[in-house]
């Protein structure tokens, strides 16, 4: 996260109120369904917006299910009733462009369904889809275990994350979150309640993982667990040369044995943006800032090693590997030692501070991409140096880090570049905006996409939002025919997740 004080200064200067509209459309549900459809203006307003704070889509009502049976009855009625309406499952609403919305239809508030049950052998946990990942961590840690892969932000729901993919700094080691699921309970667009896995109803299982909510609403997920470490050694190192930076990143993700790190990401500091120096000792912070001014762009390698006992030889081996064999700028390395929970929940600390000042709910024109390793230098030169660095100001965080392609399961709906390469890069351009400069930032995102297409860089977007069917066909590529067939099979009336604008 960028330096909090500097972010606050920028946002106070730029931020103004973001107006919201709420035109409620009437929906009548028969009493026989035994469902309460809320049309309270405050609830409707909250369901009309998401984390992106860019779009306004007003539903007809919101239900808070007490069980998966409530959702099943709702969808059966929608599919078979005289008056058809569309349905969208919504967790924390962490989408960017209204993907979890439904105009005039029904929002299912999935956060009403929460539970975590750890198996007796502690190999997995059965988790209700509306549960936040941070609460999964809290519950499983009580048993000495935890999930093996994480997103950077834990205050999102299990079902929503699995419908997209779930990426973060552990992907290179254990794959995305969708790769670490054993079984699901899903309610299809026809209202059927089905349990699925790699062996049972595999067509539905692989379809809903990364399926953007198109085939069914996940109500339960069986999540893989392993030993929960107690602490994390957390490092950041600075680089001025991009090739050296990526070479060291790629070397570290190839070391997946015990000596390797457990978490790896990378950040980009731009001289026209907010530079986070807070991780480094106070005596070095001005040096870091001067370094960014001098070079224009500085690269931050961020890694962590989880552990229980600091006296184990493996800890000193990891430290030796990082300090003696990597080519970061001499002297620009800093290490923190923190509890495992605090490391995984690190983003929440900054969010709480911004929320307390009313500076969290701003527009977020984020752009998330997968870029092939073979073109990462072209992407860097064309996007980072020729587009981002030439903006008047850059407000937000830029992430760039590699992962291994073999950690993904191509049978799932989630897309990464369809290329024959072992390594792909995850890019997160996580900018904050105001209503005034939002068009400018969206234009920058469009310029980046256009550059990649014109340059023949075969990117894929994550958390994308297309409005043309041909763009969706291009996105899913070789998977489109199967994706379309699954829609006809599991949601033939096209009731689910209309906010994605796919069908």
XYZ file of C-alpha atoms in Angstrom:
503
model
C 0.000 0.000 0.000
C 1.218 3.493 -0.784
C 2.319 5.805 2.002
C -0.858 6.655 3.884
C -0.119 10.292 4.613
C 0.740 11.065 1.013
C -2.331 9.236 -0.255
C -4.528 11.209 2.140
C -2.961 14.476 0.977
C -3.611 13.643 -2.671
C -7.185 12.504 -2.056
C -8.088 15.487 0.114
C -6.939 17.784 -2.685
C -8.850 15.928 -5.361
C -11.816 14.238 -3.757
C -15.361 15.527 -4.032
C -18.713 13.792 -3.453
C -19.730 10.960 -5.785
C -23.467 11.160 -6.336
C -25.604 8.048 -6.305
C -29.041 7.493 -7.774
C -31.673 4.930 -6.749
C -34.678 4.243 -8.950
C -36.313 1.135 -7.492
C -38.220 -1.238 -9.777
C -41.103 -3.171 -8.196
C -40.833 -6.977 -7.890
C -43.535 -9.078 -6.248
C -42.585 -12.487 -4.846
C -45.419 -14.864 -3.867
C -45.809 -15.590 -0.156
C -45.352 -19.289 -0.874
C -41.643 -18.653 -1.489
C -41.270 -17.559 2.137
C -38.684 -14.962 1.119
C -38.377 -11.384 2.295
C -37.469 -9.022 -0.530
C -36.081 -5.791 0.874
C -36.677 -2.543 -1.000
C -35.408 -0.302 1.777
C -33.793 2.715 0.062
C -30.544 2.403 2.004
C -30.206 -1.297 1.167
C -31.055 -0.674 -2.490
C -28.530 2.158 -2.657
C -25.769 0.020 -1.148
C -26.521 -2.774 -3.632
C -26.461 -0.316 -6.548
C -22.741 0.394 -6.223
C -19.572 -1.621 -5.889
C -15.947 -1.109 -4.923
C -15.211 0.460 -8.290
C -17.560 3.373 -7.510
C -17.856 3.972 -11.240
C -21.272 2.573 -12.130
C -24.791 2.794 -10.693
C -27.089 -0.174 -11.354
C -30.311 -0.288 -9.337
C -31.833 -3.669 -8.422
C -35.504 -4.267 -7.766
C -34.810 -5.767 -4.357
C -32.384 -7.620 -2.116
C -32.869 -10.890 -0.260
C -30.861 -12.117 2.699
C -31.048 -15.929 2.454
C -31.130 -18.013 5.604
C -30.026 -21.107 3.686
C -29.168 -22.314 0.209
C -32.769 -23.550 -0.061
C -33.924 -19.922 -0.130
C -31.750 -19.253 -3.153
C -32.951 -22.427 -4.852
C -36.611 -21.445 -4.449
C -35.903 -17.964 -5.766
C -34.194 -19.270 -8.892
C -36.806 -21.942 -9.511
C -39.488 -19.270 -9.375
C -37.515 -16.941 -11.659
C -36.902 -19.741 -14.163
C -40.425 -21.157 -14.153
C -42.657 -18.287 -13.050
C -44.780 -16.073 -15.250
C -42.671 -13.002 -14.538
C -38.981 -13.639 -15.205
C -36.353 -11.517 -13.475
C -32.581 -11.821 -13.327
C -30.547 -12.607 -10.238
C -27.063 -11.604 -9.100
C -25.157 -13.049 -6.151
C -23.273 -10.324 -4.296
C -20.729 -10.697 -1.542
C -18.706 -7.636 -0.575
C -19.318 -6.010 -3.957
C -15.597 -5.883 -4.697
C -16.181 -5.712 -8.452
C -15.077 -2.676 -10.449
C -17.756 -2.046 -13.091
C -21.028 -3.401 -11.742
C -20.296 -7.075 -12.427
C -22.208 -8.120 -9.278
C -25.220 -5.936 -10.121
C -28.605 -6.546 -11.751
C -30.833 -3.836 -13.172
C -34.368 -4.253 -11.842
C -33.708 -7.812 -10.683
C -32.878 -9.446 -7.363
C -29.591 -9.220 -5.495
C -28.818 -12.205 -3.256
C -26.815 -10.926 -0.310
C -24.391 -13.812 0.112
C -22.866 -12.367 3.281
C -25.970 -13.699 5.050
C -24.529 -17.216 4.613
C -21.389 -17.638 6.722
C -19.779 -20.628 8.426
C -16.440 -22.429 8.623
C -16.207 -26.097 9.619
C -12.764 -27.691 9.776
C -12.629 -31.433 9.067
C -11.501 -33.822 11.814
C -8.270 -34.589 9.981
C -7.730 -30.837 9.388
C -7.115 -31.429 5.685
C -9.957 -29.168 4.531
C -12.652 -26.752 5.668
C -16.239 -26.550 4.450
C -16.934 -22.840 4.094
C -20.203 -21.049 3.340
C -19.748 -18.859 0.271
C -20.562 -15.589 2.022
C -17.742 -16.004 4.536
C -14.899 -13.502 4.356
C -11.442 -14.970 3.820
C -10.206 -13.169 6.936
C -12.752 -15.114 8.982
C -11.693 -18.355 7.316
C -8.155 -17.545 8.437
C -9.250 -16.780 11.998
C -11.282 -19.972 12.338
C -8.778 -22.352 10.772
C -5.870 -20.822 12.698
C -7.605 -21.895 15.899
C -7.025 -25.459 14.689
C -3.408 -24.764 13.696
C -4.113 -24.837 9.951
C -4.935 -22.388 7.169
C -5.654 -22.278 3.414
C -2.530 -22.553 1.273
C -3.109 -19.658 -1.119
C -4.361 -16.125 -0.552
C -5.387 -12.922 -2.240
C -3.716 -9.724 -1.016
C -7.026 -8.511 0.415
C -8.890 -10.835 2.789
C -12.122 -8.893 3.328
C -13.879 -10.424 0.327
C -16.120 -13.470 0.188
C -15.130 -17.014 -0.663
C -17.817 -17.440 -3.332
C -17.063 -14.179 -5.095
C -13.333 -14.876 -5.163
C -13.774 -18.390 -6.569
C -16.078 -17.039 -9.275
C -13.161 -14.924 -10.523
C -9.945 -16.775 -9.697
C -8.210 -15.466 -6.599
C -4.642 -14.288 -7.182
C -1.853 -12.978 -4.977
C 1.732 -13.488 -3.948
C 1.401 -17.230 -3.251
C 0.150 -18.137 -6.743
C 3.613 -19.172 -7.958
C 3.819 -21.766 -5.182
C 0.285 -23.128 -4.690
C -1.701 -21.699 -7.587
C -4.720 -19.372 -7.472
C -7.492 -19.954 -4.956
C -9.588 -21.829 -7.531
C -6.826 -24.447 -7.757
C -7.151 -25.227 -4.046
C -10.815 -26.258 -3.911
C -11.923 -29.875 -3.499
C -15.702 -29.619 -3.737
C -18.527 -27.108 -4.214
C -22.245 -26.819 -3.604
C -23.791 -24.841 -6.460
C -27.319 -23.683 -7.264
C -27.759 -23.502 -11.027
C -29.856 -21.000 -12.955
C -32.623 -23.611 -12.974
C -32.657 -23.714 -9.163
C -31.011 -27.147 -8.961
C -28.850 -27.755 -5.882
C -25.812 -29.751 -6.985
C -22.636 -30.888 -5.284
C -19.703 -31.005 -7.660
C -16.012 -31.863 -7.697
C -13.405 -33.147 -10.127
C -15.212 -36.506 -10.077
C -18.830 -35.493 -9.391
C -20.534 -33.186 -11.907
C -17.123 -32.054 -13.206
C -18.654 -29.952 -15.997
C -20.242 -27.685 -13.394
C -17.235 -27.796 -11.058
C -14.748 -26.626 -13.668
C -17.270 -24.196 -15.127
C -18.041 -22.205 -11.983
C -14.389 -21.851 -10.909
C -13.514 -18.589 -12.603
C -16.903 -18.706 -14.374
C -17.958 -15.173 -13.360
C -21.184 -16.435 -11.807
C -22.632 -17.508 -15.158
C -23.544 -21.132 -14.389
C -24.576 -21.136 -10.764
C -24.301 -19.543 -7.352
C -21.651 -21.147 -5.146
C -23.028 -21.703 -1.637
C -20.320 -23.921 -0.111
C -16.665 -24.550 -0.909
C -14.368 -27.248 0.462
C -11.010 -25.491 0.826
C -7.614 -27.237 1.059
C -5.813 -26.665 4.384
C -2.257 -27.138 5.600
C -0.175 -26.226 8.615
C -0.540 -22.569 9.682
C 2.835 -20.928 10.297
C 3.215 -18.596 13.260
C 5.235 -15.748 11.765
C 6.577 -14.233 8.559
C 9.965 -12.790 7.628
C 8.960 -9.972 5.291
C 11.514 -8.357 2.954
C 11.569 -5.516 0.446
C 14.500 -4.792 -1.874
C 14.963 -2.004 -4.421
C 16.172 -2.239 -8.025
C 16.909 0.415 -10.630
C 17.268 -2.016 -13.570
C 14.126 -3.740 -14.824
C 15.862 -6.760 -16.363
C 17.782 -7.456 -13.153
C 14.553 -7.090 -11.176
C 12.593 -9.580 -13.283
C 15.513 -11.995 -13.455
C 15.672 -12.173 -9.666
C 11.875 -12.561 -9.433
C 11.895 -15.432 -11.915
C 14.774 -17.106 -10.132
C 12.924 -17.015 -6.812
C 9.677 -18.479 -8.159
C 11.676 -21.369 -9.601
C 12.896 -22.221 -6.097
C 9.783 -23.895 -4.717
C 11.627 -26.242 -2.375
C 12.065 -25.525 1.333
C 14.750 -22.911 0.735
C 12.399 -20.909 -1.470
C 10.164 -18.075 -0.319
C 6.428 -18.498 0.317
C 5.240 -15.159 -1.030
C 6.553 -12.987 -3.869
C 5.278 -9.805 -5.462
C 6.767 -6.700 -7.008
C 5.877 -3.022 -6.997
C 6.796 -0.122 -9.240
C 7.623 3.297 -7.786
C 7.064 6.148 -10.243
C 8.501 9.635 -9.774
C 5.124 11.142 -10.729
C 3.280 9.102 -8.110
C 3.101 8.493 -4.391
C 6.255 6.729 -3.170
C 5.895 4.417 -0.169
C 9.020 4.670 1.959
C 7.407 3.547 5.217
C 8.689 -0.045 5.050
C 12.286 1.192 5.255
C 13.928 2.581 8.412
C 13.339 6.322 8.948
C 17.038 6.969 8.302
C 16.691 5.478 4.785
C 13.340 6.914 3.732
C 14.684 10.115 2.205
C 17.294 8.056 0.332
C 14.528 5.903 -1.177
C 12.583 8.983 -2.259
C 15.716 10.520 -3.799
C 16.425 7.269 -5.629
C 13.001 7.380 -7.297
C 13.504 11.025 -8.312
C 16.901 10.191 -9.772
C 15.844 7.183 -11.850
C 12.200 7.992 -12.565
C 11.258 4.356 -11.958
C 12.345 2.075 -9.117
C 11.302 -1.571 -8.725
C 10.503 -3.187 -5.391
C 10.944 -6.924 -4.875
C 8.748 -8.061 -1.981
C 9.039 -11.548 -0.506
C 8.116 -13.392 2.666
C 9.105 -16.645 4.297
C 6.699 -18.211 6.787
C 8.060 -20.018 9.831
C 7.410 -21.309 13.344
C 10.845 -21.404 14.965
C 13.340 -18.616 14.088
C 16.204 -20.891 15.095
C 15.541 -23.386 12.304
C 18.450 -23.503 9.798
C 16.051 -22.872 6.907
C 15.457 -19.282 8.046
C 19.133 -18.371 7.887
C 19.409 -20.138 4.516
C 16.603 -18.033 3.082
C 18.141 -14.843 4.437
C 21.491 -15.812 2.945
C 19.862 -16.513 -0.421
C 18.183 -13.116 -0.473
C 21.073 -11.038 0.830
C 23.964 -12.726 -0.960
C 22.679 -13.952 -4.298
C 20.184 -11.303 -5.435
C 21.250 -8.200 -7.344
C 19.267 -5.461 -5.605
C 20.786 -2.042 -5.003
C 23.365 -2.337 -2.211
C 21.987 -1.180 1.112
C 18.384 -1.005 -0.047
C 16.935 -4.026 1.717
C 14.669 -4.007 4.758
C 13.149 -6.828 6.789
C 10.190 -6.968 9.169
C 9.236 -9.893 11.382
C 5.471 -10.071 11.893
C 2.759 -12.544 12.953
C 1.431 -14.661 10.079
C -2.071 -13.223 10.486
C -0.804 -9.638 10.442
C 1.133 -10.260 7.250
C -1.832 -11.784 5.412
C -4.179 -9.060 6.686
C -1.740 -6.193 5.983
C -4.004 -4.329 3.539
C -6.797 -3.993 6.088
C -4.717 -1.710 8.310
C -4.459 0.910 5.569
C -8.119 0.515 4.629
C -9.275 1.178 8.179
C -7.325 4.428 8.327
C -8.675 5.635 4.996
C -12.238 4.671 5.907
C -12.014 6.629 9.159
C -11.212 9.716 7.096
C -13.897 9.061 4.475
C -11.280 8.481 1.800
C -11.906 4.835 0.891
C -15.059 4.985 -1.198
C -13.601 6.746 -4.222
C -13.678 5.578 -7.853
C -11.203 2.758 -8.554
C -10.463 2.436 -12.283
C -8.241 -0.581 -11.748
C -6.671 -2.523 -14.594
C -5.493 -6.099 -13.952
C -3.627 -8.010 -16.645
C -1.726 -11.200 -17.370
C 1.280 -10.633 -19.644
C 3.498 -13.329 -21.222
C 7.087 -13.387 -19.971
C 8.410 -13.047 -23.513
C 6.750 -9.629 -23.844
C 7.158 -8.238 -20.337
C 10.019 -5.976 -21.421
C 7.916 -4.595 -24.274
C 5.042 -4.042 -21.846
C 7.330 -2.269 -19.416
C 8.821 0.056 -22.008
C 5.529 0.805 -23.751
C 3.257 1.063 -20.712
C 5.306 1.885 -17.614
C 7.745 4.290 -19.251
C 5.777 5.660 -22.212
C 2.295 5.862 -20.648
C 2.274 5.711 -16.835
C 5.420 7.743 -16.273
C 4.113 10.449 -18.614
C 0.858 10.945 -16.704
C 0.580 14.236 -14.823
C 0.097 12.291 -11.614
C -0.148 8.604 -10.745
C -2.388 7.851 -7.775
C -2.308 4.309 -6.498
C -0.267 1.145 -6.553
C 1.405 -0.649 -9.476
C 2.135 -4.371 -9.061
C 4.215 -6.577 -11.369
C 5.252 -10.119 -10.488
C 5.617 -13.524 -12.181
C 3.855 -16.819 -11.673
C 4.186 -20.299 -13.127
C 1.681 -21.322 -15.766
C 1.617 -24.930 -14.544
C -0.096 -23.771 -11.337
C -3.294 -23.142 -13.324
C -5.848 -25.759 -14.423
C -6.924 -25.072 -17.990
C -10.163 -27.038 -17.487
C -11.468 -24.201 -15.337
C -13.187 -21.159 -16.841
C -10.554 -18.687 -15.625
C -8.382 -17.378 -18.441
C -4.676 -16.667 -18.665
C -2.808 -16.019 -21.947
C -3.114 -18.951 -24.334
C 0.576 -19.224 -25.065
C 3.240 -21.891 -24.791
C 5.337 -20.249 -22.053
C 6.195 -21.387 -18.547
C 5.973 -17.957 -16.897
C 3.355 -15.222 -17.061
C 3.344 -11.887 -15.252
C 0.506 -10.559 -13.122
C 0.030 -6.815 -13.490
C -2.118 -4.712 -11.160
C -2.510 -1.007 -11.945
C -4.559 -0.084 -8.882
C -5.271 3.609 -9.263
C -7.650 5.782 -7.258
C -9.601 8.580 -8.896
C -12.141 11.316 -8.310
C -15.307 11.933 -10.325
C -13.405 14.750 -12.017
C -10.305 12.875 -13.183
C -11.968 9.472 -13.637
C -12.409 9.921 -17.432
C -8.719 10.713 -17.762
C -7.697 7.574 -15.873
C -10.110 5.394 -17.823
C -8.604 6.845 -20.993
C -5.150 5.780 -19.754
C -6.415 2.238 -19.262
C -7.835 2.224 -22.783
C -4.495 3.473 -24.108
C -2.700 0.623 -22.338
C -5.045 -1.994 -23.819
C -4.719 -0.427 -27.253
C -0.919 -0.447 -27.000
C -0.908 -4.149 -26.107
C -3.188 -5.023 -29.027
C -1.255 -2.894 -31.514
C 2.016 -4.438 -30.305
C 0.705 -7.998 -30.507
C 1.113 -8.631 -26.770
C -1.320 -11.457 -25.972
C -2.670 -10.203 -22.668
C -5.679 -11.392 -20.734
C -7.590 -9.189 -18.334
C -8.609 -10.142 -14.791
C -11.768 -8.630 -13.242
C -12.513 -7.448 -16.777
C -15.741 -5.909 -18.015
C -16.593 -6.093 -21.695
C -19.848 -4.886 -23.216
C -19.500 -6.507 -26.654
C -19.987 -10.210 -27.210
C -17.082 -10.333 -29.663
C -14.751 -9.117 -26.908
C -15.929 -11.924 -24.628
C -15.435 -14.453 -27.414
C -11.900 -13.157 -27.881
C -11.279 -13.244 -24.134
C -12.309 -16.876 -23.697
C -10.633 -17.906 -26.940
C -10.527 -21.688 -27.264
C -12.816 -22.024 -24.216
C -15.685 -19.959 -25.645
C -17.639 -22.849 -27.172
C -17.551 -24.802 -23.902
C -18.369 -21.672 -21.908
C -21.406 -20.951 -24.088
C -22.609 -24.571 -23.930
C -22.337 -24.572 -20.135
C -24.494 -21.448 -20.033
C -27.190 -23.172 -22.087
C -26.944 -26.263 -19.872
C -26.953 -24.693 -16.411
C -28.648 -21.319 -16.958
C -30.709 -21.618 -20.158
C -32.845 -18.545 -19.427
C -29.767 -16.376 -18.832
C -30.867 -15.348 -15.342
C -27.527 -15.288 -13.529
C -24.974 -12.485 -13.186
C -26.220 -10.179 -15.961
C -23.839 -7.468 -14.740
C -20.991 -9.267 -16.499
C -22.643 -8.412 -19.882
C -21.599 -11.711 -21.449
C -24.918 -13.105 -22.733
